[in-house]
Every structure is written in structure tokens, then in C-alpha cells.
PDB file of C-alpha atoms (C1' of nucleotides) in Angstrom:
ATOM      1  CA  UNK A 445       5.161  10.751 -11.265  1.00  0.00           C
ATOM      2  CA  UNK A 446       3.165  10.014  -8.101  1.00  0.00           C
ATOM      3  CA  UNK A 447       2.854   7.226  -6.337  1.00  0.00           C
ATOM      4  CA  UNK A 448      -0.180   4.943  -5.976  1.00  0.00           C
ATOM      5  CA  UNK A 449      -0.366   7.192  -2.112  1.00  0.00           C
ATOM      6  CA  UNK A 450      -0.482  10.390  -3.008  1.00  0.00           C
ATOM      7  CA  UNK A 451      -2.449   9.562  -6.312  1.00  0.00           C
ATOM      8  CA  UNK A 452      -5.040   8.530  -3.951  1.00  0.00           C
ATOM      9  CA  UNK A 453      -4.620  11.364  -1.294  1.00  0.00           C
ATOM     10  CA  UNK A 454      -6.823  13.178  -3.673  1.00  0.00           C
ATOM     11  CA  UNK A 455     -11.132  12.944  -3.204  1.00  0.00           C
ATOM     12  CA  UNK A 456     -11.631  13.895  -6.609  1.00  0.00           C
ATOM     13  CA  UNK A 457      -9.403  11.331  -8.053  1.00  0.00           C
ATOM     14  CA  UNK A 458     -11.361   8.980  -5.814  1.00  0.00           C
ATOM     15  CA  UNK A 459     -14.669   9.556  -6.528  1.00  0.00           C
ATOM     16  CA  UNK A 460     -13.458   9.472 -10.564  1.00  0.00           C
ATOM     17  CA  UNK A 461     -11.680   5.502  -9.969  1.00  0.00           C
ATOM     18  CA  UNK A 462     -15.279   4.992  -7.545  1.00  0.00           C
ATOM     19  CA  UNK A 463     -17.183   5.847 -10.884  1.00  0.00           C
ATOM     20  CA  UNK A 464     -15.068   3.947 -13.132  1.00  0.00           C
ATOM     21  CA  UNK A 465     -15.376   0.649 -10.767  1.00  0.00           C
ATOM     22  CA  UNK A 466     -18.467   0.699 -12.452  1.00  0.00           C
ATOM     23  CA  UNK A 467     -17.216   0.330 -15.826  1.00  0.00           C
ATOM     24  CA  UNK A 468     -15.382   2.287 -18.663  1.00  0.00           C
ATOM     25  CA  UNK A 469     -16.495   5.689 -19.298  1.00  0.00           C
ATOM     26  CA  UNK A 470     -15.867   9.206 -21.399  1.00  0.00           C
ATOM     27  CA  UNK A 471     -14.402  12.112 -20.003  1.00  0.00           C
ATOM     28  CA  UNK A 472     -17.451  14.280 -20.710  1.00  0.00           C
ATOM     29  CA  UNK A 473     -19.769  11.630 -18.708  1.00  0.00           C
ATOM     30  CA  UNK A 474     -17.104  11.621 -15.732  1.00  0.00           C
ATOM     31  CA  UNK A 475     -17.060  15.331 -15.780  1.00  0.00           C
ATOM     32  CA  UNK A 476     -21.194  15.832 -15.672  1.00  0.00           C
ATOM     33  CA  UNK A 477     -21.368  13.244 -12.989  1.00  0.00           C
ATOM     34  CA  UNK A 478     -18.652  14.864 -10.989  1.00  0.00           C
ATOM     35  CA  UNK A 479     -19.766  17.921 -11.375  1.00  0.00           C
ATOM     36  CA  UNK A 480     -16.117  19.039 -12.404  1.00  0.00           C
ATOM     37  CA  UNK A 481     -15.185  20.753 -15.313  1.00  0.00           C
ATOM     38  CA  UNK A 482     -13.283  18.646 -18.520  1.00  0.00           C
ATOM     39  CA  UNK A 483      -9.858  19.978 -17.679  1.00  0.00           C
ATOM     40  CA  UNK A 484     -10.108  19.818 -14.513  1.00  0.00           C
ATOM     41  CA  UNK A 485     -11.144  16.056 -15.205  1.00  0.00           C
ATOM     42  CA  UNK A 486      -8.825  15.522 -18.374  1.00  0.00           C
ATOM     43  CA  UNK A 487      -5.912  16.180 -15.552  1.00  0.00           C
ATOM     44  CA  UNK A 488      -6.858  14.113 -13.247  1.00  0.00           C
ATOM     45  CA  UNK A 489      -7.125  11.547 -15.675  1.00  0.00           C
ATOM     46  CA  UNK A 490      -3.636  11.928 -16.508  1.00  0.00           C
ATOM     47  CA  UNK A 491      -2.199  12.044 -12.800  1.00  0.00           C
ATOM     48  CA  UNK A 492      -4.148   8.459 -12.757  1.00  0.00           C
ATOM     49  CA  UNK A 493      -3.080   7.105 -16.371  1.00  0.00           C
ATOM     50  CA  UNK A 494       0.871   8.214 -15.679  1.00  0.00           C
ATOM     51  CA  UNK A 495       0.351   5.960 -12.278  1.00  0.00           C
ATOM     52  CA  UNK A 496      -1.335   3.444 -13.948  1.00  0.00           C
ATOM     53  CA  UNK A 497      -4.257   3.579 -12.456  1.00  0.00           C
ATOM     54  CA  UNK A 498      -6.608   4.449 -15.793  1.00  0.00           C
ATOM     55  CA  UNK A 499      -5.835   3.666 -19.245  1.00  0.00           C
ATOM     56  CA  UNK A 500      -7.542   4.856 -22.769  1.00  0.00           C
ATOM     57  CA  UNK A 501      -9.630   3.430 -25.259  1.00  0.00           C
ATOM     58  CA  UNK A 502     -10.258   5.582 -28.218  1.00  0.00           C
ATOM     59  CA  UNK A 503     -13.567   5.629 -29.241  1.00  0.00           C
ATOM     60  CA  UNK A 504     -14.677   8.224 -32.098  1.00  0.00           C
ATOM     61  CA  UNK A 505     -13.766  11.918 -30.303  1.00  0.00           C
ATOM     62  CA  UNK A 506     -14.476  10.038 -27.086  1.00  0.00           C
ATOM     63  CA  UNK A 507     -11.724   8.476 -24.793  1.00  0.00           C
ATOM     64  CA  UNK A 508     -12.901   5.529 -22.735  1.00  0.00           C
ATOM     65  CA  UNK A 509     -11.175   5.220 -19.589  1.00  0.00           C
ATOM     66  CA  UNK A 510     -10.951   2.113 -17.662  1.00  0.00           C
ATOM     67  CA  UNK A 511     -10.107   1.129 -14.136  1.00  0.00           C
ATOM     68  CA  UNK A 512      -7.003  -0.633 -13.490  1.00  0.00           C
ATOM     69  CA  UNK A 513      -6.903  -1.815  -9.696  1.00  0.00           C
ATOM     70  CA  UNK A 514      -3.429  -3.140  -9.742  1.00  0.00           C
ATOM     71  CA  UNK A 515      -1.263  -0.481  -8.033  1.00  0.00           C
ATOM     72  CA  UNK A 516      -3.237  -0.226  -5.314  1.00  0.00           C
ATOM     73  CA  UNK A 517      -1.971  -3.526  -4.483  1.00  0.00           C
ATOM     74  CA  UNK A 518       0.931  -1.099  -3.149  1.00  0.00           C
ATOM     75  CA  UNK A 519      -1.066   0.608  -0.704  1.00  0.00           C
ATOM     76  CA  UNK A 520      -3.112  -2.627   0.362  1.00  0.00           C
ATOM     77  CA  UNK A 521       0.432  -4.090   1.058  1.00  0.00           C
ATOM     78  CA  UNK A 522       1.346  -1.398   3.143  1.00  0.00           C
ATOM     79  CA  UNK A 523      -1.856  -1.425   4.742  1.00  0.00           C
ATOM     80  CA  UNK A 524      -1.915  -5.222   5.938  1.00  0.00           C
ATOM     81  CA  UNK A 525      -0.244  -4.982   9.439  1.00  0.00           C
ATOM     82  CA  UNK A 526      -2.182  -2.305  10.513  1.00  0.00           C
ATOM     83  CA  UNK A 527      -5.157  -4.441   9.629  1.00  0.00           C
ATOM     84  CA  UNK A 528      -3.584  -7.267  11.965  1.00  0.00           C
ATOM     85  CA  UNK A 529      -3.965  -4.657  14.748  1.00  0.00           C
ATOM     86  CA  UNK A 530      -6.968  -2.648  14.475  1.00  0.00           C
ATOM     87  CA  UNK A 531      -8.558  -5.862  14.203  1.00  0.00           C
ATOM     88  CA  UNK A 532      -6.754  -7.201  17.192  1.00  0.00           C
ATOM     89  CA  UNK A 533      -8.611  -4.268  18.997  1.00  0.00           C
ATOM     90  CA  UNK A 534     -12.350  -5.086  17.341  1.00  0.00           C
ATOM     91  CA  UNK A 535     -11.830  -8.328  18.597  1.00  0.00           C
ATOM     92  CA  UNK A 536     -10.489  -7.473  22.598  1.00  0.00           C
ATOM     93  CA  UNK A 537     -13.543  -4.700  22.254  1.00  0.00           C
ATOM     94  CA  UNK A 538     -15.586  -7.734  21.123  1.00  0.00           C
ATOM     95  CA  UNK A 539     -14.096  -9.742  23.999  1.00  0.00           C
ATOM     96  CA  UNK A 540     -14.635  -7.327  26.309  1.00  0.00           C
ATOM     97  CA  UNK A 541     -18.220  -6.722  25.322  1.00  0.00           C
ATOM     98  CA  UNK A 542     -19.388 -10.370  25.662  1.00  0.00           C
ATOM     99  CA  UNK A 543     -17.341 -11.135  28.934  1.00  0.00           C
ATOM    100  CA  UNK A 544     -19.890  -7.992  29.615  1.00  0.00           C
ATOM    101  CA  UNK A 545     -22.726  -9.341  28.176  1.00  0.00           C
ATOM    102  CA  UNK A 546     -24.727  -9.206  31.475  1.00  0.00           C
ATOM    103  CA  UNK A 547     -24.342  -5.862  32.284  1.00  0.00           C
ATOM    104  CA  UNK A 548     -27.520  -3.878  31.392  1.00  0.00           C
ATOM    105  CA  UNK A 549     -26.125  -1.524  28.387  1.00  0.00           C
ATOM    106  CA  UNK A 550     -25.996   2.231  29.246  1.00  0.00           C
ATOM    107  CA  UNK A 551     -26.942   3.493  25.895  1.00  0.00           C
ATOM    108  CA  UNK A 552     -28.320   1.202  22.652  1.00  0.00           C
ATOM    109  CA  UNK A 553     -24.671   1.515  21.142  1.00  0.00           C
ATOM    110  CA  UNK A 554     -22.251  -0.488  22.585  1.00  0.00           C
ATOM    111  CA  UNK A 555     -20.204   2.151  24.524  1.00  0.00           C
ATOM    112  CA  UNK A 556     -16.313   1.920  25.011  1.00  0.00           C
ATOM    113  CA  UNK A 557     -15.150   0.416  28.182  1.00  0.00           C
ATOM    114  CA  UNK A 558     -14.918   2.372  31.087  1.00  0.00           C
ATOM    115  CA  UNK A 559     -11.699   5.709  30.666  1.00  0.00           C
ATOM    116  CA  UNK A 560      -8.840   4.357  32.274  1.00  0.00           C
ATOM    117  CA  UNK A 561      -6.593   6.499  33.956  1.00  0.00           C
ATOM    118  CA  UNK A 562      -3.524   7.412  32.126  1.00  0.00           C
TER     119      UNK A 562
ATOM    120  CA  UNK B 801      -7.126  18.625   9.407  1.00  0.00           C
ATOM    121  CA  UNK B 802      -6.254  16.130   6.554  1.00  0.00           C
ATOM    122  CA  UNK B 803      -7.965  12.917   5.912  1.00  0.00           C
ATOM    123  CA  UNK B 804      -6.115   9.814   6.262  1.00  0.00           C
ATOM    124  CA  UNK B 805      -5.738   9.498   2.825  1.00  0.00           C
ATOM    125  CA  UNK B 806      -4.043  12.533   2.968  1.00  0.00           C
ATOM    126  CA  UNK B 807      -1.632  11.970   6.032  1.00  0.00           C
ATOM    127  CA  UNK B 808      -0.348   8.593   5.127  1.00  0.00           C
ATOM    128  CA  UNK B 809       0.631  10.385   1.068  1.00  0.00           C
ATOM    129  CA  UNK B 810       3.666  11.846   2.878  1.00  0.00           C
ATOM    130  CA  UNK B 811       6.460   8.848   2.779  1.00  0.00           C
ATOM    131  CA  UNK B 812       8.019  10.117   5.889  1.00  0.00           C
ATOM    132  CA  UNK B 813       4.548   9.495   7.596  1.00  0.00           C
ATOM    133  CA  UNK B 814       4.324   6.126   6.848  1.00  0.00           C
ATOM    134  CA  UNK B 815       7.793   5.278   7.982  1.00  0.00           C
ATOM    135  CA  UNK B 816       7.008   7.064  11.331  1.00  0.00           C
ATOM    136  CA  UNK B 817       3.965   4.797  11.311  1.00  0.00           C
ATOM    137  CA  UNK B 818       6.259   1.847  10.602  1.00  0.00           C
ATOM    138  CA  UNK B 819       8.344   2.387  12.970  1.00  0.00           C
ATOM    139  CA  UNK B 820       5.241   2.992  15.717  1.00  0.00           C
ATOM    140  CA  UNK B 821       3.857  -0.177  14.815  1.00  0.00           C
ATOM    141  CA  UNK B 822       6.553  -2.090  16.878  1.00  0.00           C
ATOM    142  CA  UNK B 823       5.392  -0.165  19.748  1.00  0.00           C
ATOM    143  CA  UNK B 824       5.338   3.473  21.398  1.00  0.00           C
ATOM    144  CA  UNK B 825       8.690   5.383  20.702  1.00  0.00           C
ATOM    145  CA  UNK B 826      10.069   8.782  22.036  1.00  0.00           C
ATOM    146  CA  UNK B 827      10.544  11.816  19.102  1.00  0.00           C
ATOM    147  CA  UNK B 828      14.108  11.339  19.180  1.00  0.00           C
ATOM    148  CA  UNK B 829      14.007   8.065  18.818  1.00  0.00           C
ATOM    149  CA  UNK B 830      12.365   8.433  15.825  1.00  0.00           C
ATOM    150  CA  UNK B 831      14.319  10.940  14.632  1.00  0.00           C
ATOM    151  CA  UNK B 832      17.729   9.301  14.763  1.00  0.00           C
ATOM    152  CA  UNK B 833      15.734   6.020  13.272  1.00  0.00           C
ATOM    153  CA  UNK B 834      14.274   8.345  10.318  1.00  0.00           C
ATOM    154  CA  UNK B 835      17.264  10.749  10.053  1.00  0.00           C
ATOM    155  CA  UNK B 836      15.109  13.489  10.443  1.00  0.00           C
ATOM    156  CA  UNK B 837      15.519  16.277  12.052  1.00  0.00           C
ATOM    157  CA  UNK B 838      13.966  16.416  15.244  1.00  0.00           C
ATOM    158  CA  UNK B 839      11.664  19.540  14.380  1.00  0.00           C
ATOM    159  CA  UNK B 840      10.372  17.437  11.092  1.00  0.00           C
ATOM    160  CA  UNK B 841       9.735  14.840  12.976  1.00  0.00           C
ATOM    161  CA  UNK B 842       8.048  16.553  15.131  1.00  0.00           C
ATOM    162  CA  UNK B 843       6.025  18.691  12.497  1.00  0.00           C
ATOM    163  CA  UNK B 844       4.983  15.111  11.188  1.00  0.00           C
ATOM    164  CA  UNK B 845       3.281  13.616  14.798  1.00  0.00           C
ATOM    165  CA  UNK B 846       1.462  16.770  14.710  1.00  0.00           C
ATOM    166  CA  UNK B 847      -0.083  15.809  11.656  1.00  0.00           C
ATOM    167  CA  UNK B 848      -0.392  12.244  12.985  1.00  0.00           C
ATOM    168  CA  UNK B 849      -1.802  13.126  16.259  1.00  0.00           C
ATOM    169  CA  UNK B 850      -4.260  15.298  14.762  1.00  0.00           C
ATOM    170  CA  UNK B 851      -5.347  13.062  12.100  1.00  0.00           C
ATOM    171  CA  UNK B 852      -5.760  10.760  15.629  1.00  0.00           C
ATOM    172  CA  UNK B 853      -3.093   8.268  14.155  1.00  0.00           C
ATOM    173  CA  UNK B 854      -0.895   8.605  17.057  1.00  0.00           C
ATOM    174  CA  UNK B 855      -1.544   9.743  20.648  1.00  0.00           C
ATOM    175  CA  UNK B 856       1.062  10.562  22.844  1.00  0.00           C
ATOM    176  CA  UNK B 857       2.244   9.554  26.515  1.00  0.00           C
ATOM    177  CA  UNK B 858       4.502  11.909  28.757  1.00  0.00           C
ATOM    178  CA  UNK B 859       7.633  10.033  30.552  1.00  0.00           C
ATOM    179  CA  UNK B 860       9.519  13.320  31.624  1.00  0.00           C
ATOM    180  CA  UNK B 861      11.105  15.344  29.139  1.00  0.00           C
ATOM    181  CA  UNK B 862      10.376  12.722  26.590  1.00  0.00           C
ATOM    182  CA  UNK B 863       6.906  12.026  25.021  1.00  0.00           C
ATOM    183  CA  UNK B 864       6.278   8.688  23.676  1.00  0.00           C
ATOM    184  CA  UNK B 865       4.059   8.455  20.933  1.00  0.00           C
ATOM    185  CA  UNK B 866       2.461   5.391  20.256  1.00  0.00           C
ATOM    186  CA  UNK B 867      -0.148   4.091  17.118  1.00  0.00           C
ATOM    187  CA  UNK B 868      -3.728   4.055  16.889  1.00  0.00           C
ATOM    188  CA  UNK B 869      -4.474   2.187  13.819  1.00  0.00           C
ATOM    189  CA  UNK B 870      -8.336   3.040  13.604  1.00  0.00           C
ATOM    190  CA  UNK B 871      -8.576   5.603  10.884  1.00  0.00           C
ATOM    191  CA  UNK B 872      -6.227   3.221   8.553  1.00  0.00           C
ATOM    192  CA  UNK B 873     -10.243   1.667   8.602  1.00  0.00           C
ATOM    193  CA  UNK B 874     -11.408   4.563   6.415  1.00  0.00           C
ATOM    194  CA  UNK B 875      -8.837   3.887   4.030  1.00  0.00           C
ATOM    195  CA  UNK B 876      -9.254  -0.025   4.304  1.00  0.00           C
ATOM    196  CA  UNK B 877     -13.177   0.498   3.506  1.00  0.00           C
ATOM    197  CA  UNK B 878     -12.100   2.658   0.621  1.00  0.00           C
ATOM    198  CA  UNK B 879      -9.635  -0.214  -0.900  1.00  0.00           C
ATOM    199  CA  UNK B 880     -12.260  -3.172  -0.250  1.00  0.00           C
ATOM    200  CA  UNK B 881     -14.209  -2.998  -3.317  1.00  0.00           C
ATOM    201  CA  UNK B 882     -10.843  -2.602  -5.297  1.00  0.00           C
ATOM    202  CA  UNK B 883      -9.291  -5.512  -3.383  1.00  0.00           C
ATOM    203  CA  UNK B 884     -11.991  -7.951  -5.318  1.00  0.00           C
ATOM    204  CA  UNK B 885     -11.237  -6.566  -8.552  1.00  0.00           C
ATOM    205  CA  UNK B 886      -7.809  -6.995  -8.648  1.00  0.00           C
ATOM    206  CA  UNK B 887      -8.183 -10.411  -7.413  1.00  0.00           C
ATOM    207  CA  UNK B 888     -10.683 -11.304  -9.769  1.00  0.00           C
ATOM    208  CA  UNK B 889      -7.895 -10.246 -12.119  1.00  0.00           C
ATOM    209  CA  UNK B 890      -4.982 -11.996 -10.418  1.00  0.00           C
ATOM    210  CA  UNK B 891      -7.046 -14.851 -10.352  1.00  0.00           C
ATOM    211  CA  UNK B 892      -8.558 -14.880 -13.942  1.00  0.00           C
ATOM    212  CA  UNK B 893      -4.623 -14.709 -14.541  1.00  0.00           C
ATOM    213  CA  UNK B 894      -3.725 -17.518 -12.720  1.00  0.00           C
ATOM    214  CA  UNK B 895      -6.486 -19.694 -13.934  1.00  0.00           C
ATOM    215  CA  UNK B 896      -5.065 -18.582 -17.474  1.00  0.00           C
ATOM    216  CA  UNK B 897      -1.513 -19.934 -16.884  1.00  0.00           C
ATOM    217  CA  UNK B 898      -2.740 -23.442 -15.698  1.00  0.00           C
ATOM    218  CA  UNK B 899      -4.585 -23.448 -18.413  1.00  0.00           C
ATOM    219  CA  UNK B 900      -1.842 -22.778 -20.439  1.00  0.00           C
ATOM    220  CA  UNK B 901       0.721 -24.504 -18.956  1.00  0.00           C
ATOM    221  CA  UNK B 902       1.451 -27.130 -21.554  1.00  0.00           C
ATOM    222  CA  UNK B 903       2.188 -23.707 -24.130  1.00  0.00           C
ATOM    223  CA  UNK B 904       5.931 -23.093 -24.636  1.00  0.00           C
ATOM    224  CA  UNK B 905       5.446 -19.132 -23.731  1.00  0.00           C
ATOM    225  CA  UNK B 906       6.527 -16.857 -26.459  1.00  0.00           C
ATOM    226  CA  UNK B 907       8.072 -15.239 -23.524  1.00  0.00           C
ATOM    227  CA  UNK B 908       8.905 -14.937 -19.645  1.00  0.00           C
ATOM    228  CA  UNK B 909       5.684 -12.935 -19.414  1.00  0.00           C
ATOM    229  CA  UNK B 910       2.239 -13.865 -20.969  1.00  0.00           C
ATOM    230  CA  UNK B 911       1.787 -11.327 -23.855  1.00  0.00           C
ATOM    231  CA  UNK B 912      -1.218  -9.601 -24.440  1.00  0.00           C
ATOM    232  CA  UNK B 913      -3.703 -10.878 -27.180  1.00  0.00           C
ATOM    233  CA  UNK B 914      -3.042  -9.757 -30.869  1.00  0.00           C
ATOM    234  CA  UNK B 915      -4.046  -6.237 -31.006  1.00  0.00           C
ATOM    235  CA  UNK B 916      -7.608  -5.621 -32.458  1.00  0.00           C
ATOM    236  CA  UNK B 917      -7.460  -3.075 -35.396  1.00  0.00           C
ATOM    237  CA  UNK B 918     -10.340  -0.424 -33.881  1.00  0.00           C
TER     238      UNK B 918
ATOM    239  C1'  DC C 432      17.272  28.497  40.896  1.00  0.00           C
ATOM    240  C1'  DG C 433      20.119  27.568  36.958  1.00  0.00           C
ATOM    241  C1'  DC C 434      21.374  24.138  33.640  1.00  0.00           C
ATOM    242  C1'  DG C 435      20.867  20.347  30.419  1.00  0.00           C
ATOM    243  C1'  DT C 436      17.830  17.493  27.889  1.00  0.00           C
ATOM    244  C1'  DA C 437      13.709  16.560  25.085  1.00  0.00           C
ATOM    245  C1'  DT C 438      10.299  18.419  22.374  1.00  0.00           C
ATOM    246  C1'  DA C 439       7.252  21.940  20.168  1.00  0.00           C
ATOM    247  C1'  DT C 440       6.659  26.022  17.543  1.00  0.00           C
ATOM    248  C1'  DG C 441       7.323  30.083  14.578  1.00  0.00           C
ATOM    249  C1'  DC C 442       9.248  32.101  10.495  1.00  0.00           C
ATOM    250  C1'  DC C 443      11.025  31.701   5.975  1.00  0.00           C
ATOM    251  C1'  DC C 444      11.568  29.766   1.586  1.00  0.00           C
ATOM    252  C1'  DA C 445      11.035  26.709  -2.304  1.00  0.00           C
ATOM    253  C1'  DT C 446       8.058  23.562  -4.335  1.00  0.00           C
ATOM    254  C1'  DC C 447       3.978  21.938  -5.866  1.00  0.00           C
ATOM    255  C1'  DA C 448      -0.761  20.935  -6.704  1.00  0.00           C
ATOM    256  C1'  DA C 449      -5.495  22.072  -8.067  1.00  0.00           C
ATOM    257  C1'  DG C 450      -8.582  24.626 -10.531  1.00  0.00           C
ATOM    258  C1'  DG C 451     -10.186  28.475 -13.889  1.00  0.00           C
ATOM    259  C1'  DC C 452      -9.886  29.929 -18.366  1.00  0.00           C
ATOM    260  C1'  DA C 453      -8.500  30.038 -23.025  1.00  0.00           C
ATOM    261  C1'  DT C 454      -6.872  27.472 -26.627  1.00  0.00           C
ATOM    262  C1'  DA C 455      -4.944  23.640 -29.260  1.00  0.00           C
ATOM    263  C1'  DT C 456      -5.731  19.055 -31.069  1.00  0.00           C
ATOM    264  C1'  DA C 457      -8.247  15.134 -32.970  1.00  0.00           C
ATOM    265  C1'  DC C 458     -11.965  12.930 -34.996  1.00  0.00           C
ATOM    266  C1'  DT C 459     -16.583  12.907 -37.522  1.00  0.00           C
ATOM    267  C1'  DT C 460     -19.863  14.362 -40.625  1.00  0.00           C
ATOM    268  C1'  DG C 461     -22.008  17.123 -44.127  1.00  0.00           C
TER     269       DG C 461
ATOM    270  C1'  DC D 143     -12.882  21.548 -46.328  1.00  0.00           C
ATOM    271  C1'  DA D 144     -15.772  23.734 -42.762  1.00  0.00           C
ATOM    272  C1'  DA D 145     -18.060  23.170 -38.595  1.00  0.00           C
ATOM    273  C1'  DG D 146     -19.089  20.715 -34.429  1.00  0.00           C
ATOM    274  C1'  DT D 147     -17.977  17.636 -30.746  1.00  0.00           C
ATOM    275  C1'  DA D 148     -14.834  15.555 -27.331  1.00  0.00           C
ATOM    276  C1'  DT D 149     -10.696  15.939 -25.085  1.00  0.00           C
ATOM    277  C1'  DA D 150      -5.959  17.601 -23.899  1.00  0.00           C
ATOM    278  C1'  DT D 151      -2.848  21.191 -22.734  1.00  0.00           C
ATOM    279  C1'  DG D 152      -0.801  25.648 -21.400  1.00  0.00           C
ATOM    280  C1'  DC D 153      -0.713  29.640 -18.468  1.00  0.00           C
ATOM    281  C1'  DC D 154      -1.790  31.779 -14.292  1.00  0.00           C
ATOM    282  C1'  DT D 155      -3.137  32.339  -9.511  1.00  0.00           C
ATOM    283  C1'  DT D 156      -3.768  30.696  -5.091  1.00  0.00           C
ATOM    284  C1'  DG D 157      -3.195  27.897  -1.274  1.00  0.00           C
ATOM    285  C1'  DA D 158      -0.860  24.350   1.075  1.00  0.00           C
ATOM    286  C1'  DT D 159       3.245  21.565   2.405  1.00  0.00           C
ATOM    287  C1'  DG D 160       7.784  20.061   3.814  1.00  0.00           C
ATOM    288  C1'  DG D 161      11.985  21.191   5.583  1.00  0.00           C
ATOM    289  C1'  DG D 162      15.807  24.309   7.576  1.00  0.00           C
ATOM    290  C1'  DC D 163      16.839  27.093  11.291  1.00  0.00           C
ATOM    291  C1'  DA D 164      16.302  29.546  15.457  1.00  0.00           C
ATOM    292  C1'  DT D 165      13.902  29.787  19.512  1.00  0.00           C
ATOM    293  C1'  DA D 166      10.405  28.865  23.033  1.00  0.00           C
ATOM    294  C1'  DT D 167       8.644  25.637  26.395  1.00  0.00           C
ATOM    295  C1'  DA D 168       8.631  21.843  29.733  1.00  0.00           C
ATOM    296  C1'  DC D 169      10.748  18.762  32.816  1.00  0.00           C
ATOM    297  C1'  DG D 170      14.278  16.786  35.991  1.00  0.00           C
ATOM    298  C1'  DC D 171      18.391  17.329  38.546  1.00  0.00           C
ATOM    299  C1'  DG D 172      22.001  19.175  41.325  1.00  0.00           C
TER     300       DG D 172
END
DNA sequence: CGCGTATATGCCCATCAAGGCATATACTTG
DNA sequence: CAAGTATATGCCTTGATGGGCATATACGCG
């Protein structure tokens, strides 16, 4: 069984939990909007039920699946302190820029500070 | 070149990661810290540095490799829209226990409603 | 310049994952 | 019960990955 990670590490898988954010939905819908064939979709599906990250309603021949957010908690864990410092560095860019406000800017995006020598 | 997504599936990645995030560390540093061999290690910050996760400073024979958080953002924008559902949920769950707080629970965890016959 | 240390790289192998295709399964309806 | 629809599963091929091991490369020092 994979983890919440390397469930994840997959764009397909993705884009399927970015549909289902949107609600529940079939396998056949998933699959047309994809553009993916039904196995290829069913399988997915599974990789994300066995982690969790789906499950089923039955409905007729059709299978509802529905988001379930909660192990990504994992990975949003994981991904906290990082957060602490790439924001850190927004905010001493941000810093940087106002103390720098004056200056007349060299392009209409705020370029980086000037390469320091390494 | 892999995605972040991709890079931070491998579990040895992310403890290299956790490791950089105290601060810039020398590959056999690393390596004795991970108890990997040097050449995985190695392997690994290659993968890093080209998935820009890492860059790396010279000090004589040794190369210290230090973090750049930045493309963590990618999979931070990714989460975001996840992050409110599940605390919608977690919340919606919490409001639910104060609610019923005065209920001698049937058990240590809430149990789901009484299965609907579909 | 030769040696030791620190690191990168190349080759090999085993594993695995993703998708294509065919087929099995399950449910509904006539 | 037969046929159709919706989905799951099995087999196969292909490509990629991680790690072990040996070796190449780079740097500093005596």
C-alpha cells in the first residue's frame, strides 16, 4: 500500500482527487473528463481507495466515488516547516523590496535582488 | 526531471530534506546521519538539486548542500484547496462532539450513523 | 607529484508502476 | 434469462527507480 506521498506523486491521480473536490462522481464520467481509459481509471481508483483517499458508493452499475481529504493531513504535516521558511524568504524579499521602494524598478516585475557573489 | 511531487515520494528524500532544514550539511554528513551509503546519498541530491530543492556550496573536498524550500510552494498550492476541506470536516467534527458532550458515547470513538439500507 | 579524503558517476540488477487490451463481474431491464 | 451498461481485474510490455559496487574525479597536503 502507498503512502499518502507517493499516492500523490502521480498527475493523473491528481487531476482525478482535483475532479472529485468537486463532488462525488462515476468512473465512466471521471474517465471521459480525463480523457483516460476505465481501467486505466478503475486502477487508479483503487491505488486511492486502498490509501484512503476515495471511497465507493454503489449506485445501480455505477460506483460513486468520493473525496476523502484526510490523509493528506500527512503530507500537510510534513510540509509545515518548510512553509515557516519559504515564507521567511517572501517576507525578507518583501522587506527587501520596500526598504527599496525608491529605487526606479528595472523591469514591471519585481526583480530579485542584485547576484551576490558566492 | 521529476516534479516535486515526485521527488519528495521517495522517503529517503524527505529525510535528506529534514535533515537540510537545520541548515547546509556536507554528503557525508548526511550519509552517516541517514545510513546511506554515500553513493545513494549522493544519487538522491542529484535528484534534489535538479528538482532545485537543494543547491550546493564547495568547502574543499566537501560540498555542502543546503535547502531551497521554493518548489515545496507547488505542492503547498496543490494541498490548499484540500486543507479547507478537511478542516471543514475536522471542524464539523468537533462542533459535533460539543454538541454531544452530555451523550455517554457508545464508544471511545464517535460511530458512524446507522447504516442506510440503499 | 603522489596520496588521502570527499564526492560523483557508471554499470548492473531487481523491483515496480502505468497503461493497453481483453475479459470477468455485477447490476438492470425487457 | 438474455442483453446491455458500468466497472473491476488479469496479463503483458515498457520504462523508470533505487540501491550495491566499483571506479572516476576533484581537492588539499606533505
Amino acid at each position: 500500500m502507498l503512502s499518502a506521498f507517493e499516492v500523490v506523486a502521480e498527475p493523473n491521480r491528481r487531476r482525478i482527487l482535483d475532479v472529485l473536490r468537486e463532488g462525488r462522481c462515476p468512473v465512466g464520467e471521471l474517465s471521459h473528463r480525463l480523457g483516460l481509459t476505465q481501467p486505466t481509471v478503475s486502477k487508479h481508483l483503487r491505488v486511492l481507495k486502498d490509501a484512503r483517499l476515495v471511497d465507493v458508493e454503489q449506485d445501480a452499475q455505477r460506483r460513486l466515488y468520493r473525496l476523502r481529504p484526510e490523509p493528506l493531513v500527512e503530507l500537510d504535516a510534513w510540509l509545515a516547516p518548510y512553509r515557516e521558511l519559504w515564507s521567511q524568504r517572501l517576507d525578507a524579499l518583501e522587506r527587501h523590496l520596500t526598504t527599496m521602494a525608491d529605487d526606479p524598478p528595472a523591469s514591471a516585475r519585481p526583480s530579485p535582488p542584485p547576484r551576490r557573489k558566492r
